[in-house]
Short mmCIF file of C-alpha atoms in Angstrom, two decimals:
data_model
loop_
_atom_site.label_atom_id
_atom_site.label_comp_id
_atom_site.label_asym_id
_atom_site.label_seq_id
_atom_site.Cartn_x
_atom_site.Cartn_y
_atom_site.Cartn_z
CA UNK V 1 39.74 -6.62 -5.36
CA UNK V 2 39.14 -2.94 -6.11
CA UNK V 3 41.19 -0.41 -8.07
CA UNK V 4 41.96 1.47 -4.88
CA UNK V 5 41.23 1.02 -1.23
CA UNK V 6 38.71 3.86 -1.26
CA UNK V 7 36.47 2.96 -4.21
CA UNK V 8 35.08 -0.01 -6.15
CA UNK V 9 36.00 -0.69 -9.77
CA UNK V 10 34.10 1.21 -12.45
CA UNK V 11 33.13 0.36 -16.00
CA UNK V 12 35.96 2.63 -17.18
CA UNK V 13 38.42 0.55 -15.14
CA UNK V 14 37.15 -2.64 -16.75
CA UNK V 15 37.51 -1.13 -20.24
CA UNK V 16 41.05 0.09 -19.50
CA UNK V 17 42.26 -3.25 -18.10
CA UNK V 18 40.59 -5.17 -20.94
CA UNK V 19 42.02 -2.84 -23.58
CA UNK V 20 38.63 -2.14 -25.15
CA UNK V 21 36.33 0.85 -25.44
CA UNK V 22 33.84 1.67 -22.67
CA UNK V 23 30.92 0.89 -25.01
CA UNK V 24 32.36 -2.53 -25.85
CA UNK V 25 32.84 -3.33 -22.17
CA UNK V 26 29.27 -2.21 -21.49
CA UNK V 27 27.85 -4.44 -24.26
CA UNK V 28 29.74 -7.47 -23.01
CA UNK V 29 28.66 -6.99 -19.39
CA UNK V 30 25.03 -6.30 -20.35
CA UNK V 31 24.99 -9.20 -22.82
CA UNK V 32 23.60 -7.00 -25.58
CA UNK V 33 24.95 -5.97 -28.97
CA UNK V 34 27.98 -7.22 -30.89
CA UNK V 35 31.42 -7.91 -29.43
CA UNK V 36 34.15 -10.18 -30.77
CA UNK V 37 35.00 -13.41 -28.91
CA UNK V 38 38.40 -11.93 -28.02
CA UNK V 39 36.81 -8.79 -26.60
CA UNK V 40 34.36 -10.86 -24.56
CA UNK V 41 37.20 -12.91 -23.13
CA UNK V 42 39.23 -9.81 -22.25
CA UNK V 43 36.29 -8.04 -20.59
CA UNK V 44 35.31 -11.14 -18.62
CA UNK V 45 38.88 -11.51 -17.38
CA UNK V 46 38.98 -7.83 -16.38
CA UNK V 47 35.69 -8.14 -14.48
CA UNK V 48 37.08 -11.11 -12.54
CA UNK V 49 40.39 -9.40 -11.87
CA UNK V 50 38.84 -6.16 -10.61
CA UNK V 51 35.85 -7.68 -8.83
CA UNK V 52 33.61 -5.34 -10.80
CA UNK V 53 29.94 -5.24 -9.75
CA UNK V 54 27.62 -3.47 -12.23
CA UNK V 55 25.58 -0.62 -10.80
CA UNK V 56 21.92 -1.55 -11.43
CA UNK V 57 20.80 2.06 -11.20
CA UNK V 58 23.28 3.12 -13.88
CA UNK V 59 22.20 0.23 -16.10
CA UNK V 60 18.57 1.23 -15.68
CA UNK V 61 19.31 4.82 -16.63
CA UNK V 62 21.24 3.81 -19.76
CA UNK V 63 18.42 1.62 -21.03
CA UNK V 64 15.79 4.23 -20.16
CA UNK V 65 14.25 2.03 -17.48
CA UNK V 66 14.52 4.60 -14.73
CA UNK V 67 16.15 4.67 -11.32
CA UNK V 68 13.16 5.66 -9.15
CA UNK V 69 10.07 3.78 -8.11
CA UNK V 70 7.30 6.24 -7.27
CA UNK V 71 4.61 5.61 -4.66
CA UNK V 72 1.80 7.86 -5.94
CA UNK V 73 -0.94 8.44 -3.36
CA UNK V 74 -4.37 9.81 -4.23
CA UNK V 75 -5.77 12.12 -1.56
CA UNK V 76 -7.93 15.16 -0.99
CA UNK V 77 -4.90 17.03 0.40
CA UNK V 78 -1.15 16.65 0.72
CA UNK V 79 -1.75 15.57 4.33
CA UNK V 80 -2.28 12.06 2.98
CA UNK V 81 1.50 11.82 2.63
CA UNK V 82 1.76 11.92 6.44
CA UNK V 83 -0.42 8.82 6.86
CA UNK V 84 1.47 6.05 8.73
CA UNK V 85 -0.03 3.56 6.27
CA UNK V 86 1.68 5.38 3.40
CA UNK V 87 4.96 5.41 5.32
CA UNK V 88 4.75 1.63 5.71
CA UNK V 89 4.20 1.22 1.96
CA UNK V 90 7.22 3.40 1.16
CA UNK V 91 9.44 1.67 3.72
CA UNK V 92 8.54 -1.80 2.52
CA UNK V 93 9.06 -0.84 -1.12
CA UNK V 94 12.48 0.56 -0.21
CA UNK V 95 13.52 -2.78 1.25
CA UNK V 96 13.01 -4.29 -2.19
CA UNK V 97 14.38 -1.41 -4.24
CA UNK V 98 17.53 -0.49 -2.30
CA UNK V 99 19.44 -3.72 -3.08
CA UNK V 100 18.57 -3.17 -6.76
CA UNK V 101 20.00 0.35 -6.72
CA UNK V 102 16.57 1.89 -7.25
CA UNK V 103 15.32 4.78 -5.12
CA UNK V 104 11.77 5.24 -3.83
CA UNK V 105 9.95 8.58 -4.10
CA UNK V 106 6.62 9.72 -2.69
CA UNK V 107 4.18 11.66 -4.87
CA UNK V 108 0.80 13.22 -4.07
CA UNK V 109 -1.99 12.89 -6.65
CA UNK V 110 -4.69 15.48 -5.84
CA UNK V 111 -8.16 13.97 -5.76
CA UNK V 112 -10.11 14.99 -8.85
CA UNK V 113 -7.01 15.69 -10.95
CA UNK V 114 -5.71 12.29 -12.14
CA UNK V 115 -3.89 13.98 -15.02
CA UNK V 116 -1.01 14.52 -12.62
CA UNK V 117 0.04 11.01 -13.68
CA UNK V 118 1.22 12.55 -16.92
CA UNK V 119 4.09 14.18 -15.03
CA UNK V 120 5.37 10.74 -14.08
CA UNK V 121 4.84 9.42 -17.59
CA UNK V 122 7.26 11.97 -19.00
CA UNK V 123 9.95 11.40 -16.38
CA UNK V 124 12.66 9.07 -17.71
CA UNK V 125 14.01 8.48 -14.22
CA UNK V 126 10.81 6.64 -13.19
CA UNK V 127 11.01 2.87 -13.59
CA UNK V 128 7.60 2.14 -12.08
CA UNK V 129 4.64 3.50 -10.14
CA UNK V 130 2.70 2.06 -7.22
CA UNK V 131 -0.74 3.66 -7.00
CA UNK V 132 -2.25 3.96 -3.50
CA UNK V 133 -5.89 4.86 -2.76
CA UNK V 134 -6.72 3.94 -6.33
CA UNK V 135 -10.08 4.82 -7.91
CA UNK V 136 -11.63 3.84 -11.22
CA UNK V 137 -11.11 7.39 -12.45
CA UNK V 138 -7.41 7.22 -11.62
CA UNK V 139 -7.04 3.89 -13.41
CA UNK V 140 -8.71 5.32 -16.51
CA UNK V 141 -6.20 8.18 -16.50
CA UNK V 142 -3.10 5.95 -16.58
CA UNK V 143 -1.25 6.93 -19.80
CA UNK V 144 -0.84 4.03 -22.26
CA UNK V 145 2.94 4.42 -22.17
CA UNK V 146 2.94 3.82 -18.39
CA UNK V 147 1.06 0.54 -18.66
CA UNK V 148 3.25 -2.34 -17.70
CA UNK V 149 5.06 -0.06 -15.24
CA UNK V 150 2.13 0.57 -12.90
CA UNK V 151 0.56 -1.54 -10.16
CA UNK V 152 -2.15 -0.65 -7.69
CA UNK V 153 -2.59 -1.19 -3.97
CA UNK V 154 -6.36 -1.25 -4.06
CA UNK V 155 -8.66 -1.60 -7.05
CA UNK V 156 -7.04 -2.62 -10.34
CA UNK V 157 -8.00 -3.02 -13.98
CA UNK V 158 -7.28 -5.16 -17.02
CA UNK V 159 -4.01 -3.28 -17.54
CA UNK V 160 -3.07 -2.41 -13.93
CA UNK V 161 -2.53 -5.36 -11.55
CA UNK V 162 -3.95 -5.02 -8.06
CA UNK V 163 -2.42 -5.98 -4.70
CA UNK V 164 -4.62 -5.59 -1.64
CA UNK V 165 -5.85 -7.04 1.63
CA UNK V 166 -9.04 -9.10 1.67
CA UNK V 167 -10.76 -6.60 3.92
CA UNK V 168 -14.18 -8.09 3.14
CA UNK V 169 -13.16 -11.41 4.73
CA UNK V 170 -11.38 -9.64 7.59
CA UNK V 171 -14.44 -7.52 8.29
CA UNK V 172 -16.66 -10.58 8.24
CA UNK V 173 -14.42 -12.28 10.82
CA UNK V 174 -14.66 -9.26 13.13
CA UNK V 175 -18.43 -8.89 12.74
CA UNK V 176 -19.05 -12.60 13.36
CA UNK V 177 -16.88 -12.33 16.47
CA UNK V 178 -19.05 -9.48 17.76
CA UNK V 179 -22.20 -11.47 17.01
CA UNK V 180 -20.82 -14.57 18.74
CA UNK V 181 -20.15 -12.43 21.82
CA UNK V 182 -23.86 -11.58 21.96
CA UNK V 183 -23.73 -8.16 20.34
CA UNK V 184 -26.83 -7.47 18.26
CA UNK V 185 -27.02 -3.68 17.90
CA UNK V 186 -23.85 -3.12 15.92
CA UNK V 187 -23.02 0.24 14.35
CA UNK V 188 -20.37 0.71 11.67
CA UNK V 189 -18.07 3.66 10.94
CA UNK V 190 -16.96 3.50 7.31
CA UNK V 191 -14.08 4.91 5.29
CA UNK V 192 -14.21 7.59 2.55
CA UNK V 193 -17.04 7.01 0.11
CA UNK V 194 -14.83 7.84 -2.88
CA UNK V 195 -12.43 4.99 -2.13
CA UNK V 196 -13.59 1.70 -3.75
CA UNK V 197 -11.65 -0.62 -1.43
CA UNK V 198 -13.39 0.99 1.58
CA UNK V 199 -16.76 -0.11 0.24
CA UNK V 200 -16.10 -3.86 0.49
CA UNK V 201 -16.44 -3.92 4.32
CA UNK V 202 -19.65 -1.91 4.04
CA UNK V 203 -21.12 -4.45 1.65
CA UNK V 204 -20.07 -7.24 4.02
CA UNK V 205 -21.67 -5.47 6.98
CA UNK V 206 -24.94 -4.97 5.12
CA UNK V 207 -25.04 -8.59 4.01
CA UNK V 208 -24.40 -9.96 7.49
CA UNK V 209 -26.92 -7.63 9.13
CA UNK V 210 -29.55 -8.69 6.59
CA UNK V 211 -28.79 -12.38 7.14
CA UNK V 212 -29.16 -11.95 10.90
CA UNK V 213 -32.29 -9.80 10.62
CA UNK V 214 -30.52 -6.88 12.32
CA UNK V 215 -30.85 -3.17 11.44
CA UNK V 216 -28.11 -1.28 9.61
CA UNK V 217 -26.50 1.52 11.59
CA UNK V 218 -23.90 3.17 9.36
CA UNK V 219 -21.92 6.35 9.97
CA UNK V 220 -19.46 7.88 7.44
CA UNK V 221 -15.79 7.96 8.36
CA UNK V 222 -12.43 8.98 6.93
CA UNK V 223 -9.99 6.50 8.59
CA UNK V 224 -9.06 9.18 11.15
CA UNK V 225 -9.28 9.13 14.95
CA UNK V 226 -10.96 12.55 15.19
CA UNK V 227 -13.82 11.39 13.01
CA UNK V 228 -14.14 8.23 15.13
CA UNK V 229 -14.50 10.30 18.28
CA UNK V 230 -17.23 12.41 16.68
CA UNK V 231 -18.95 9.33 15.26
CA UNK V 232 -19.19 7.78 18.72
CA UNK V 233 -21.25 10.74 19.93
CA UNK V 234 -23.45 10.61 16.82
CA UNK V 235 -24.05 6.88 17.30
CA UNK V 236 -25.12 7.34 20.92
CA UNK V 237 -27.53 10.13 19.96
CA UNK V 238 -29.09 8.22 17.07
CA UNK V 239 -29.07 4.76 18.60
CA UNK V 240 -28.82 4.93 22.41
CA UNK V 241 -29.12 1.13 22.61
CA UNK V 242 -26.00 0.25 20.57
CA UNK V 243 -23.85 -2.46 22.07
CA UNK V 244 -20.99 -2.58 19.53
CA UNK V 245 -19.17 -0.36 17.02
CA UNK V 246 -17.05 -1.66 14.17
CA UNK V 247 -14.76 0.89 12.52
CA UNK V 248 -12.89 -0.08 9.37
CA UNK V 249 -9.61 1.39 10.58
CA UNK V 250 -7.88 1.08 13.94
CA UNK V 251 -7.30 4.82 14.17
CA UNK V 252 -11.03 5.40 13.81
CA UNK V 253 -11.78 2.67 16.36
CA UNK V 254 -9.44 4.27 18.90
CA UNK V 255 -11.26 7.55 18.32
CA UNK V 256 -14.56 5.77 18.92
CA UNK V 257 -13.29 4.44 22.26
CA UNK V 258 -12.26 7.96 23.27
CA UNK V 259 -15.67 9.33 22.27
CA UNK V 260 -17.52 6.65 24.22
CA UNK V 261 -15.43 7.37 27.29
CA UNK V 262 -16.23 11.08 26.92
CA UNK V 263 -19.89 10.08 27.24
CA UNK V 264 -19.28 7.84 30.25
CA UNK V 265 -19.78 4.62 28.28
CA UNK V 266 -17.71 1.61 29.34
CA UNK V 267 -15.73 -0.37 26.74
CA UNK V 268 -16.40 -3.26 26.41
CA UNK V 269 -18.85 -3.41 29.34
CA UNK V 270 -21.50 -1.25 27.66
CA UNK V 271 -20.29 -1.11 24.08
CA UNK V 272 -17.73 -3.35 22.39
CA UNK V 273 -15.40 -1.71 19.85
CA UNK V 274 -13.41 -3.30 17.03
CA UNK V 275 -11.24 -1.95 14.23
CA UNK V 276 -9.23 -3.08 11.23
CA UNK V 277 -5.48 -2.99 10.41
CA UNK V 278 -3.84 -4.28 13.63
CA UNK V 279 -1.55 -1.27 13.91
CA UNK V 280 1.18 -1.54 16.60
CA UNK V 281 -0.78 0.70 18.99
CA UNK V 282 -3.82 -1.61 18.87
CA UNK V 283 -2.26 -4.10 21.26
CA UNK V 284 -1.02 -1.46 23.71
CA UNK V 285 -4.19 0.51 24.44
CA UNK V 286 -6.48 -0.01 27.42
CA UNK V 287 -8.49 -1.98 26.61
CA UNK V 288 -6.42 -3.58 23.86
CA UNK V 289 -8.23 -3.30 20.54
CA UNK V 290 -9.91 -6.20 18.80
CA UNK V 291 -9.14 -5.90 15.09
CA UNK V 292 -8.20 -7.78 11.91
CA UNK V 293 -4.73 -8.09 10.41
CA UNK V 294 -3.57 -6.05 7.42
CA UNK V 295 -0.20 -7.20 5.99
CA UNK V 296 0.75 -3.82 4.52
CA UNK V 297 4.44 -4.72 4.33
CA UNK V 298 3.87 -7.94 2.41
CA UNK V 299 1.50 -6.20 0.02
CA UNK V 300 3.94 -3.38 -0.72
CA UNK V 301 6.84 -5.82 -1.15
CA UNK V 302 4.81 -7.84 -3.65
CA UNK V 303 3.82 -4.72 -5.58
CA UNK V 304 7.38 -3.38 -5.76
CA UNK V 305 8.80 -6.79 -6.68
CA UNK V 306 6.35 -7.12 -9.57
CA UNK V 307 7.53 -3.78 -10.96
CA UNK V 308 11.24 -4.49 -10.59
CA UNK V 309 10.94 -7.98 -12.06
CA UNK V 310 9.05 -6.64 -15.05
CA UNK V 311 6.97 -9.77 -15.18
CA UNK V 312 3.18 -9.79 -15.67
CA UNK V 313 1.39 -10.07 -12.33
CA UNK V 314 -1.98 -11.67 -11.66
CA UNK V 315 -4.84 -9.20 -12.24
CA UNK V 316 -5.76 -9.33 -8.53
CA UNK V 317 -3.66 -10.58 -5.63
CA UNK V 318 -5.52 -10.56 -2.31
CA UNK V 319 -3.70 -11.10 0.97
CA UNK V 320 -5.63 -12.76 3.80
CA UNK V 321 -6.82 -10.90 6.88
CA UNK V 322 -7.37 -12.69 10.19
CA UNK V 323 -9.23 -11.80 13.38
CA UNK V 324 -7.08 -10.51 16.25
CA UNK V 325 -9.33 -10.81 19.31
CA UNK V 326 -8.46 -8.60 22.29
CA UNK V 327 -10.18 -7.04 25.28
CA UNK V 328 -12.20 -4.27 23.58
CA UNK V 329 -14.67 -6.76 22.07
#
């Protein structure tokens, strides 16, 4: 039951019914500090009578553990906060945090200024930080007092656990699919050079091309569709004989398809196109996009859960990526 029809019981209500001070009631409920056996019995009876449910956010604030989990995203501009990938991370983290009474906040870390982490370090309301687009420089800038309250989606370190997709294996599955379909002149559009996790697919591409005795045809990318469209034109000018393009993000791949169509190139008749991420739009385009899965939600849930549980996580947790074959390749 509640103390009134319009509100749940509070800690003050428990203390009043039990006939003890608020601090005594708090110690009994939290299981910390001294309280007499009689006081414990009275508080327990009051909790049962009132149906009191402790507020986890209030408990966190009292013990200095914080009431906000921050998703801190490294980017060259604040526009990175508009990335649908970032939105999926925040939404998935919120599914874990909301039942625990912990809010989720989004924070931009300007590229080249990792000291911005110090702002979070001094904020008592922050219970944990999920780093996104992590670099070695950013990891090195994590304040010692934040260690144990930080995880990374991307590259990690000895003190910062990492949760990420196995994009090397996913990229290999896509590239082998292209090869099995008879494609031999395969170009690649990469991600940002400054992002370590974006380099794993590049290394995979180079290894597979070398094993097959095929030339490397690499164009820089930024995960965006506009860059993919431009890259398609560059690829056709540099290598008019290309028969496939692999872009390491679906947005870039969709831009590539648009650029090829601008040039009158048929997809997949003349050039096959594949991406990575399996975003919802990938299965609804014409042609539907061949890609590899990226369980962003599961990754973010695991990262947030590790922070809320306060238990040491494995140094690296990689989530599998699988080929999703569709009409574009």
